[in-house]
Amino acid sequence: MRWLETDFGLYALCPDAYVADWDGTEADGTAADSAGKIVLPGHGDVLTLGGDPAPVAYLPDVMTFVRWVAADDDEGLERAVEAAAGSAEWKDLFEIALDGRYTLLDSAVSGSEVEESEVLHIDVPEGRYRVQSLLITPSDEAEFQLDRLVSV
């Protein structure tokens, strides 16, 4: 699992076609403590993931973003995420339209200055998605925030 870290605490799933123009202020009005959505005129919806400055990873098989809340390591995390998929505890947040190749980056960083090691590239099939959120505790000493995309 590849983890991306931020100093700011808010990530943006930016359309690849807009990354060079991303100036780092587009998501300023978004709640920094949860998942959110902004609209980039001419480029569509952008998913934002907020919270404390904590690492984030993406599991494409289950279209789930995983944010580190508290843990010593991520051993067994993928199995825990897969097990949580059937939980009735997922909280519906909002719907979002996505289509194509995206770059997950620190929302406060200018896209023209971001390094390849500071982003995750993510492919999302075209469609409308419900964003759902769930906090999991795979062990007594571990918590992870999950935000997943579910086709509608």
Tab-separated table of C-alpha atoms in Angstrom:
chain	number	residue	atom	x	y	z
A	1	MET	CA	0.000	0.000	0.000
A	2	ARG	CA	1.490	3.364	-1.008
A	3	TRP	CA	0.838	6.200	1.443
A	4	LEU	CA	0.696	9.885	0.571
A	5	GLU	CA	1.335	12.484	3.267
A	6	THR	CA	0.351	16.142	3.575
A	7	ASP	CA	1.393	18.995	5.819
A	8	PHE	CA	-1.959	20.745	5.428
A	9	GLY	CA	-4.472	17.968	6.155
A	10	LEU	CA	-6.734	18.339	3.114
A	11	TYR	CA	-6.316	16.290	-0.042
A	12	ALA	CA	-7.937	16.922	-3.426
A	13	LEU	CA	-8.703	14.381	-6.144
A	14	CYS	CA	-7.863	16.729	-9.011
A	15	PRO	CA	-8.597	15.915	-12.675
A	16	ASP	CA	-5.253	15.320	-14.416
A	17	ALA	CA	-6.139	17.909	-17.060
A	18	TYR	CA	-6.297	20.588	-14.340
A	19	VAL	CA	-3.267	19.686	-12.188
A	20	ALA	CA	-0.921	22.231	-13.834
A	21	ASP	CA	-3.510	24.971	-13.168
A	22	TRP	CA	-4.259	23.947	-9.560
A	23	ASP	CA	-3.105	26.922	-7.468
A	24	GLY	CA	-3.668	25.496	-3.980
A	25	THR	CA	-6.662	27.629	-2.999
A	26	GLU	CA	-9.516	25.860	-4.806
A	27	ALA	CA	-10.514	23.779	-1.766
A	28	ASP	CA	-10.170	26.557	0.835
A	29	GLY	CA	-13.951	26.700	1.423
A	30	THR	CA	-14.247	22.960	2.038
A	31	ALA	CA	-14.678	21.453	5.493
A	32	ALA	CA	-11.250	20.287	6.535
A	33	ASP	CA	-12.480	17.499	8.811
A	34	SER	CA	-14.329	15.217	6.393
A	35	ALA	CA	-14.854	14.312	2.760
A	36	GLY	CA	-16.245	17.086	0.611
A	37	LYS	CA	-16.873	18.183	-2.942
A	38	ILE	CA	-15.993	21.241	-4.974
A	39	VAL	CA	-16.773	22.011	-8.608
A	40	LEU	CA	-14.071	23.202	-10.989
A	41	PRO	CA	-15.797	25.054	-13.851
A	42	GLY	CA	-15.052	23.209	-17.064
A	43	HIS	CA	-13.453	20.276	-15.214
A	44	GLY	CA	-16.260	18.836	-13.102
A	45	ASP	CA	-16.370	17.613	-9.542
A	46	VAL	CA	-13.386	17.278	-7.236
A	47	LEU	CA	-13.438	15.046	-4.163
A	48	THR	CA	-11.688	16.445	-1.103
A	49	LEU	CA	-10.552	14.423	1.901
A	50	GLY	CA	-10.010	16.357	5.101
A	51	GLY	CA	-8.823	15.804	8.594
A	52	ASP	CA	-5.605	16.004	10.510
A	53	PRO	CA	-2.419	15.951	8.449
A	54	ALA	CA	-2.318	12.179	8.134
A	55	PRO	CA	-1.266	9.716	5.440
A	56	VAL	CA	-3.798	8.544	2.860
A	57	ALA	CA	-3.802	5.546	0.529
A	58	TYR	CA	-6.171	4.339	-2.173
A	59	LEU	CA	-7.347	0.756	-2.705
A	60	PRO	CA	-8.587	0.598	-6.314
A	61	ASP	CA	-10.213	-2.853	-6.042
A	62	VAL	CA	-12.722	-1.504	-3.519
A	63	MET	CA	-12.547	2.178	-4.650
A	64	THR	CA	-11.724	3.207	-1.089
A	65	PHE	CA	-9.512	5.947	0.304
A	66	VAL	CA	-7.901	5.005	3.618
A	67	ARG	CA	-6.737	7.734	6.005
A	68	TRP	CA	-4.472	6.925	8.914
A	69	VAL	CA	-6.031	8.017	12.228
A	70	ALA	CA	-4.005	6.106	14.822
A	71	ALA	CA	-1.898	2.984	14.360
A	72	ASP	CA	1.609	1.624	14.749
A	73	ASP	CA	1.537	0.044	11.277
A	74	ASP	CA	-0.836	-0.968	8.488
A	75	GLU	CA	-0.414	-4.732	8.822
A	76	GLY	CA	-3.710	-6.473	8.034
A	77	LEU	CA	-5.341	-3.228	6.939
A	78	GLU	CA	-6.336	-4.364	3.443
A	79	ARG	CA	-8.145	-7.387	4.918
A	80	ALA	CA	-9.877	-5.108	7.438
A	81	VAL	CA	-11.036	-2.773	4.658
A	82	GLU	CA	-12.384	-5.705	2.635
A	83	ALA	CA	-14.177	-7.030	5.736
A	84	ALA	CA	-15.724	-3.605	6.351
A	85	ALA	CA	-17.184	-3.490	2.839
A	86	GLY	CA	-20.354	-5.276	3.968
A	87	SER	CA	-20.867	-3.210	7.112
A	88	ALA	CA	-24.221	-1.483	7.626
A	89	GLU	CA	-22.408	1.347	9.442
A	90	TRP	CA	-21.291	3.249	6.310
A	91	LYS	CA	-22.515	6.855	6.384
A	92	ASP	CA	-23.774	8.342	3.105
A	93	LEU	CA	-22.198	11.773	2.542
A	94	PHE	CA	-23.057	13.026	-0.977
A	95	GLU	CA	-23.022	12.128	-4.673
A	96	ILE	CA	-20.265	13.091	-7.081
A	97	ALA	CA	-19.669	12.722	-10.829
A	98	LEU	CA	-16.213	11.446	-11.792
A	99	ASP	CA	-14.660	10.276	-15.037
A	100	GLY	CA	-11.112	9.514	-15.890
A	101	ARG	CA	-7.627	9.977	-14.551
A	102	TYR	CA	-7.071	11.951	-11.359
A	103	THR	CA	-4.183	13.073	-9.218
A	104	LEU	CA	-4.600	12.960	-5.454
A	105	LEU	CA	-2.549	15.794	-3.991
A	106	ASP	CA	-2.182	18.060	-0.992
A	107	SER	CA	-4.867	20.662	-1.741
A	108	ALA	CA	-2.673	23.540	-0.517
A	109	VAL	CA	0.174	22.805	-2.949
A	110	SER	CA	0.322	24.375	-6.388
A	111	GLY	CA	-0.058	21.676	-9.033
A	112	SER	CA	2.777	23.147	-11.078
A	113	GLU	CA	5.160	22.686	-8.135
A	114	VAL	CA	4.090	19.243	-6.923
A	115	GLU	CA	6.614	16.408	-7.174
A	116	GLU	CA	5.693	12.971	-8.529
A	117	SER	CA	6.501	11.436	-5.124
A	118	GLU	CA	3.893	13.765	-3.540
A	119	VAL	CA	0.869	12.483	-5.481
A	120	LEU	CA	-1.141	9.343	-6.189
A	121	HIS	CA	-2.538	8.716	-9.671
A	122	ILE	CA	-6.034	7.259	-9.605
A	123	ASP	CA	-8.284	6.039	-12.432
A	124	VAL	CA	-12.027	6.292	-11.851
A	125	PRO	CA	-14.499	4.906	-14.414
A	126	GLU	CA	-16.983	7.491	-15.656
A	127	GLY	CA	-20.121	7.645	-13.568
A	128	ARG	CA	-21.992	9.017	-10.592
A	129	TYR	CA	-20.859	7.831	-7.204
A	130	ARG	CA	-22.143	7.992	-3.663
A	131	VAL	CA	-19.358	8.879	-1.243
A	132	GLN	CA	-19.613	6.916	1.989
A	133	SER	CA	-17.551	7.172	5.156
A	134	LEU	CA	-16.677	4.713	7.925
A	135	LEU	CA	-14.208	4.651	10.814
A	136	ILE	CA	-12.727	1.189	11.366
A	137	THR	CA	-10.688	-0.199	14.249
A	138	PRO	CA	-8.828	-3.268	12.940
A	139	SER	CA	-7.218	-3.708	16.387
A	140	ASP	CA	-7.312	-2.123	19.829
A	141	GLU	CA	-4.471	0.229	18.874
A	142	ALA	CA	-5.504	1.089	15.309
A	143	GLU	CA	-8.077	3.379	13.676
A	144	PHE	CA	-8.463	4.255	10.021
A	145	GLN	CA	-10.968	6.514	8.265
A	146	LEU	CA	-12.441	5.046	5.074
A	147	ASP	CA	-14.119	7.003	2.291
A	148	ARG	CA	-15.387	4.945	-0.606
A	149	LEU	CA	-16.972	5.514	-3.992
A	150	VAL	CA	-20.093	3.430	-4.711
A	151	SER	CA	-21.700	3.530	-8.161
A	152	VAL	CA	-25.254	4.862	-8.189
